[in-house]
């Protein structure tokens, strides 16, 4: 049986840990530590990885959340090989969203040029004017196909839709 490993990437606060909790069938393993400076309601950050799994279409999909901080980027080297693809979550309420997109796509495609992406823009409900078209242009620069949706990491249907798109393109 294939080992279906799916990664969640994106900056601190984009919703990676939340998305994995939302999708999980079991209580996820997480490695949270206090943030030096709290970001609104968010007071902790992932320092090694998140892990959980879900069953979809008779297969198990293992979910791994990458830490958002640059100083922990070595976890990407460890987790990218053999991954099905990456759910790249970008915080739509941050003005740095386009820089975040460049940074993450560049870093991950340097590790695996053929990596598949599904991009979820979170927090569009709390402000920010995100141009999905601009993001599409950035994504096209790095990846052959990277569908982009506006999602809410707290909502199972929303995050599952993004997951299904990636699985439909990539297969299990
Ligand atoms: N308003 C709003 N909050 C969201 C959305 N998605 C995630 N969140 C919240 O944003 C925070 C994200 O934190 P976390 O999942 O730890 O982010 P991580 O650093 O990427 O792992 C949590 O408090 C979520 O409840 C969204 O679409 N809208
Ligand atoms: Mg996290």
mmCIF file of C-alpha atoms and ligand atoms in Angstrom:
data_model
loop_
_atom_site.group_PDB
_atom_site.id
_atom_site.type_symbol
_atom_site.label_atom_id
_atom_site.label_comp_id
_atom_site.label_asym_id
_atom_site.label_seq_id
_atom_site.Cartn_x
_atom_site.Cartn_y
_atom_site.Cartn_z
ATOM 1 C CA UNK A 1 0.000 0.000 0.000
ATOM 2 C CA UNK A 2 1.215 3.520 -0.788
ATOM 3 C CA UNK A 3 2.337 5.710 2.052
ATOM 4 C CA UNK A 4 0.233 8.782 1.348
ATOM 5 C CA UNK A 5 2.010 11.675 2.974
ATOM 6 C CA UNK A 6 0.464 15.100 2.620
ATOM 7 C CA UNK A 7 2.154 18.243 3.896
ATOM 8 C CA UNK A 8 0.718 21.511 5.151
ATOM 9 C CA UNK A 9 2.895 24.556 4.560
ATOM 10 C CA UNK A 10 2.555 28.292 5.015
ATOM 11 C CA UNK A 11 3.538 31.064 7.406
ATOM 12 C CA UNK A 12 2.882 31.212 11.142
ATOM 13 C CA UNK A 13 -0.814 31.767 11.798
ATOM 14 C CA UNK A 14 -2.073 30.665 8.368
ATOM 15 C CA UNK A 15 -4.028 27.787 9.912
ATOM 16 C CA UNK A 16 -1.890 24.652 9.347
ATOM 17 C CA UNK A 17 -2.319 23.230 12.856
ATOM 18 C CA UNK A 18 -6.023 24.109 12.816
ATOM 19 C CA UNK A 19 -6.564 22.465 9.402
ATOM 20 C CA UNK A 20 -4.941 19.232 10.580
ATOM 21 C CA UNK A 21 -7.112 19.243 13.712
ATOM 22 C CA UNK A 22 -10.186 19.885 11.574
ATOM 23 C CA UNK A 23 -9.455 16.964 9.238
ATOM 24 C CA UNK A 24 -8.235 14.466 11.840
ATOM 25 C CA UNK A 25 -9.993 11.330 12.891
ATOM 26 C CA UNK A 26 -7.845 11.088 16.010
ATOM 27 C CA UNK A 27 -6.390 13.687 18.360
ATOM 28 C CA UNK A 28 -3.393 15.006 16.394
ATOM 29 C CA UNK A 29 0.151 14.957 17.694
ATOM 30 C CA UNK A 30 1.331 18.521 17.915
ATOM 31 C CA UNK A 31 4.405 20.310 19.154
ATOM 32 C CA UNK A 32 3.260 23.726 20.264
ATOM 33 C CA UNK A 33 5.388 26.179 22.220
ATOM 34 C CA UNK A 34 4.535 29.707 23.416
ATOM 35 C CA UNK A 35 4.969 32.463 20.806
ATOM 36 C CA UNK A 36 7.376 35.219 21.850
ATOM 37 C CA UNK A 37 4.709 37.745 20.882
ATOM 38 C CA UNK A 38 1.112 36.599 20.730
ATOM 39 C CA UNK A 39 -0.723 37.193 17.415
ATOM 40 C CA UNK A 40 -4.289 38.038 18.431
ATOM 41 C CA UNK A 41 -5.829 34.893 19.911
ATOM 42 C CA UNK A 42 -2.860 32.814 18.837
ATOM 43 C CA UNK A 43 -0.390 32.325 21.688
ATOM 44 C CA UNK A 44 1.503 29.206 20.577
ATOM 45 C CA UNK A 45 3.389 28.084 17.504
ATOM 46 C CA UNK A 46 4.425 24.726 16.061
ATOM 47 C CA UNK A 47 8.082 23.999 16.753
ATOM 48 C CA UNK A 48 8.659 20.616 15.127
ATOM 49 C CA UNK A 49 5.637 19.314 13.288
ATOM 50 C CA UNK A 50 1.980 18.405 13.477
ATOM 51 C CA UNK A 51 0.929 14.888 12.627
ATOM 52 C CA UNK A 52 -2.368 13.150 12.172
ATOM 53 C CA UNK A 53 -4.167 11.072 9.570
ATOM 54 C CA UNK A 54 -7.519 10.626 7.919
ATOM 55 C CA UNK A 55 -9.176 7.968 5.816
ATOM 56 C CA UNK A 56 -10.383 8.952 2.371
ATOM 57 C CA UNK A 57 -11.723 6.690 -0.368
ATOM 58 C CA UNK A 58 -10.424 3.603 1.438
ATOM 59 C CA UNK A 59 -6.895 4.970 1.825
ATOM 60 C CA UNK A 60 -5.122 6.452 4.795
ATOM 61 C CA UNK A 61 -3.656 9.901 4.246
ATOM 62 C CA UNK A 62 -0.967 10.954 6.699
ATOM 63 C CA UNK A 63 -1.020 14.668 7.422
ATOM 64 C CA UNK A 64 2.126 16.526 8.417
ATOM 65 C CA UNK A 65 2.215 20.214 9.280
ATOM 66 C CA UNK A 66 5.492 21.995 8.660
ATOM 67 C CA UNK A 67 6.539 24.648 11.173
ATOM 68 C CA UNK A 68 5.981 28.138 9.795
ATOM 69 C CA UNK A 69 9.093 29.785 11.165
ATOM 70 C CA UNK A 70 12.109 30.135 8.861
ATOM 71 C CA UNK A 71 14.501 29.006 11.567
ATOM 72 C CA UNK A 72 12.749 25.620 11.517
ATOM 73 C CA UNK A 73 12.874 25.259 7.744
ATOM 74 C CA UNK A 74 15.156 22.205 8.085
ATOM 75 C CA UNK A 75 11.963 20.238 8.830
ATOM 76 C CA UNK A 76 11.030 20.773 5.180
ATOM 77 C CA UNK A 77 14.137 18.881 4.031
ATOM 78 C CA UNK A 78 13.070 16.000 6.257
ATOM 79 C CA UNK A 79 9.389 15.908 5.309
ATOM 80 C CA UNK A 80 9.257 16.812 1.589
ATOM 81 C CA UNK A 81 10.780 13.642 0.085
ATOM 82 C CA UNK A 82 8.017 11.235 -0.932
ATOM 83 C CA UNK A 83 5.181 13.681 -0.242
ATOM 84 C CA UNK A 84 2.022 13.469 -2.375
ATOM 85 C CA UNK A 85 1.807 17.209 -2.356
ATOM 86 C CA UNK A 86 1.457 20.305 -0.245
ATOM 87 C CA UNK A 87 -1.597 22.125 0.996
ATOM 88 C CA UNK A 88 -0.112 25.605 1.073
ATOM 89 C CA UNK A 89 -2.116 27.798 3.427
ATOM 90 C CA UNK A 90 -1.641 31.551 3.108
ATOM 91 C CA UNK A 91 -3.053 34.088 5.525
ATOM 92 C CA UNK A 92 -5.348 36.328 3.483
ATOM 93 C CA UNK A 93 -5.457 38.970 6.211
ATOM 94 C CA UNK A 94 -1.739 39.695 5.928
ATOM 95 C CA UNK A 95 -0.290 42.201 3.497
ATOM 96 C CA UNK A 96 2.732 39.943 3.113
ATOM 97 C CA UNK A 97 0.671 37.218 1.437
ATOM 98 C CA UNK A 98 2.398 37.550 -1.965
ATOM 99 C CA UNK A 99 5.868 37.489 -0.378
ATOM 100 C CA UNK A 100 4.776 34.504 1.708
ATOM 101 C CA UNK A 101 3.622 32.729 -1.459
ATOM 102 C CA UNK A 102 6.967 33.374 -3.193
ATOM 103 C CA UNK A 103 8.990 32.300 -0.183
ATOM 104 C CA UNK A 104 7.138 29.041 0.432
ATOM 105 C CA UNK A 105 6.791 27.996 -3.202
ATOM 106 C CA UNK A 106 10.428 28.778 -3.850
ATOM 107 C CA UNK A 107 11.680 26.917 -0.786
ATOM 108 C CA UNK A 108 9.564 23.816 -1.401
ATOM 109 C CA UNK A 109 10.101 23.543 -5.155
ATOM 110 C CA UNK A 110 13.845 23.830 -4.572
ATOM 111 C CA UNK A 111 13.530 20.612 -2.561
ATOM 112 C CA UNK A 112 11.298 18.901 -5.140
ATOM 113 C CA UNK A 113 10.685 20.579 -8.484
ATOM 114 C CA UNK A 114 7.687 18.324 -9.237
ATOM 115 C CA UNK A 115 5.838 18.887 -5.982
ATOM 116 C CA UNK A 116 2.067 19.372 -6.366
ATOM 117 C CA UNK A 117 0.315 22.182 -4.540
ATOM 118 C CA UNK A 118 -3.198 23.159 -3.587
ATOM 119 C CA UNK A 119 -3.259 26.699 -2.245
ATOM 120 C CA UNK A 120 -5.781 27.734 0.395
ATOM 121 C CA UNK A 121 -6.185 31.409 1.258
ATOM 122 C CA UNK A 122 -7.432 31.622 4.852
ATOM 123 C CA UNK A 123 -8.907 34.457 6.916
ATOM 124 C CA UNK A 124 -10.541 36.240 3.984
ATOM 125 C CA UNK A 125 -13.479 36.747 6.403
ATOM 126 C CA UNK A 126 -11.426 39.102 8.600
ATOM 127 C CA UNK A 127 -10.083 41.510 6.041
ATOM 128 C CA UNK A 128 -7.423 41.908 3.455
ATOM 129 C CA UNK A 129 -8.031 42.225 -0.243
ATOM 130 C CA UNK A 130 -6.377 39.239 -1.827
ATOM 131 C CA UNK A 131 -6.068 38.995 -5.584
ATOM 132 C CA UNK A 132 -6.352 35.303 -6.417
ATOM 133 C CA UNK A 133 -5.217 36.257 -9.909
ATOM 134 C CA UNK A 134 -1.974 37.690 -8.581
ATOM 135 C CA UNK A 135 -1.460 34.545 -6.506
ATOM 136 C CA UNK A 136 -2.173 32.408 -9.572
ATOM 137 C CA UNK A 137 0.587 34.207 -11.464
ATOM 138 C CA UNK A 138 3.038 33.648 -8.615
ATOM 139 C CA UNK A 139 2.094 29.975 -8.327
ATOM 140 C CA UNK A 140 2.434 29.419 -12.088
ATOM 141 C CA UNK A 141 6.003 30.604 -11.836
ATOM 142 C CA UNK A 142 6.881 27.693 -9.539
ATOM 143 C CA UNK A 143 4.418 24.852 -10.068
ATOM 144 C CA UNK A 144 2.761 23.244 -13.099
ATOM 145 C CA UNK A 145 -0.652 23.190 -11.507
ATOM 146 C CA UNK A 146 -1.651 24.802 -8.245
ATOM 147 C CA UNK A 147 -5.388 25.332 -7.785
ATOM 148 C CA UNK A 148 -6.228 28.200 -5.438
ATOM 149 C CA UNK A 149 -9.278 28.419 -3.210
ATOM 150 C CA UNK A 150 -10.395 30.673 -0.438
ATOM 151 C CA UNK A 151 -10.786 28.404 2.626
ATOM 152 C CA UNK A 152 -11.453 28.464 6.346
ATOM 153 C CA UNK A 153 -9.125 26.095 8.209
ATOM 154 C CA UNK A 154 -11.708 25.735 10.990
ATOM 155 C CA UNK A 155 -14.372 24.330 8.651
ATOM 156 C CA UNK A 156 -14.136 20.668 7.723
ATOM 157 C CA UNK A 157 -16.055 20.985 4.439
ATOM 158 C CA UNK A 158 -13.902 23.893 3.341
ATOM 159 C CA UNK A 159 -10.524 22.335 4.026
ATOM 160 C CA UNK A 160 -11.672 18.954 2.724
ATOM 161 C CA UNK A 161 -12.610 20.551 -0.585
ATOM 162 C CA UNK A 162 -9.035 21.758 -0.987
ATOM 163 C CA UNK A 163 -7.747 18.316 -0.042
ATOM 164 C CA UNK A 164 -10.047 16.621 -2.560
ATOM 165 C CA UNK A 165 -8.781 18.886 -5.331
ATOM 166 C CA UNK A 166 -5.184 17.913 -4.600
ATOM 167 C CA UNK A 167 -6.057 14.227 -4.347
ATOM 168 C CA UNK A 168 -8.026 14.416 -7.610
ATOM 169 C CA UNK A 169 -5.007 15.828 -9.438
ATOM 170 C CA UNK A 170 -2.397 13.662 -7.798
ATOM 171 C CA UNK A 171 -4.271 10.411 -7.072
ATOM 172 C CA UNK A 172 -3.587 8.191 -4.065
HETATM 173 N N1 LIG B 1 -11.143 34.207 11.092
HETATM 174 C C1 LIG B 1 -10.517 33.133 10.666
HETATM 175 N N2 LIG B 1 -9.672 32.480 11.486
HETATM 176 C C2 LIG B 1 -9.049 31.389 11.017
HETATM 177 C C3 LIG B 1 -9.246 30.904 9.698
HETATM 178 N N3 LIG B 1 -8.455 29.807 9.525
HETATM 179 C C4 LIG B 1 -7.804 29.630 10.697
HETATM 180 N N4 LIG B 1 -8.170 30.566 11.601
HETATM 181 C C5 LIG B 1 -7.656 30.781 12.971
HETATM 182 O O1 LIG B 1 -6.327 31.253 12.843
HETATM 183 C C6 LIG B 1 -5.465 30.654 13.797
HETATM 184 C C7 LIG B 1 -4.408 29.834 13.049
HETATM 185 O O2 LIG B 1 -3.562 29.261 13.958
HETATM 186 P P1 LIG B 1 -2.748 27.908 13.668
HETATM 187 O O3 LIG B 1 -3.652 26.854 13.106
HETATM 188 O O4 LIG B 1 -2.003 27.597 14.917
HETATM 189 O O5 LIG B 1 -1.753 28.389 12.521
HETATM 190 P P2 LIG B 1 -0.368 27.742 12.038
HETATM 191 O O6 LIG B 1 0.698 28.607 12.626
HETATM 192 O O7 LIG B 1 -0.400 27.845 10.540
HETATM 193 O O8 LIG B 1 -0.318 26.323 12.525
HETATM 194 C C8 LIG B 1 -6.369 29.809 14.690
HETATM 195 O O9 LIG B 1 -6.730 30.570 15.818
HETATM 196 C C9 LIG B 1 -7.583 29.512 13.800
HETATM 197 O O10 LIG B 1 -8.773 29.300 14.539
HETATM 198 C C10 LIG B 1 -10.155 31.602 8.838
HETATM 199 O O11 LIG B 1 -10.372 31.278 7.658
HETATM 200 N N5 LIG B 1 -10.743 32.717 9.381
HETATM 201 MG MG1 LIG B 2 1.083 25.367 13.705
#
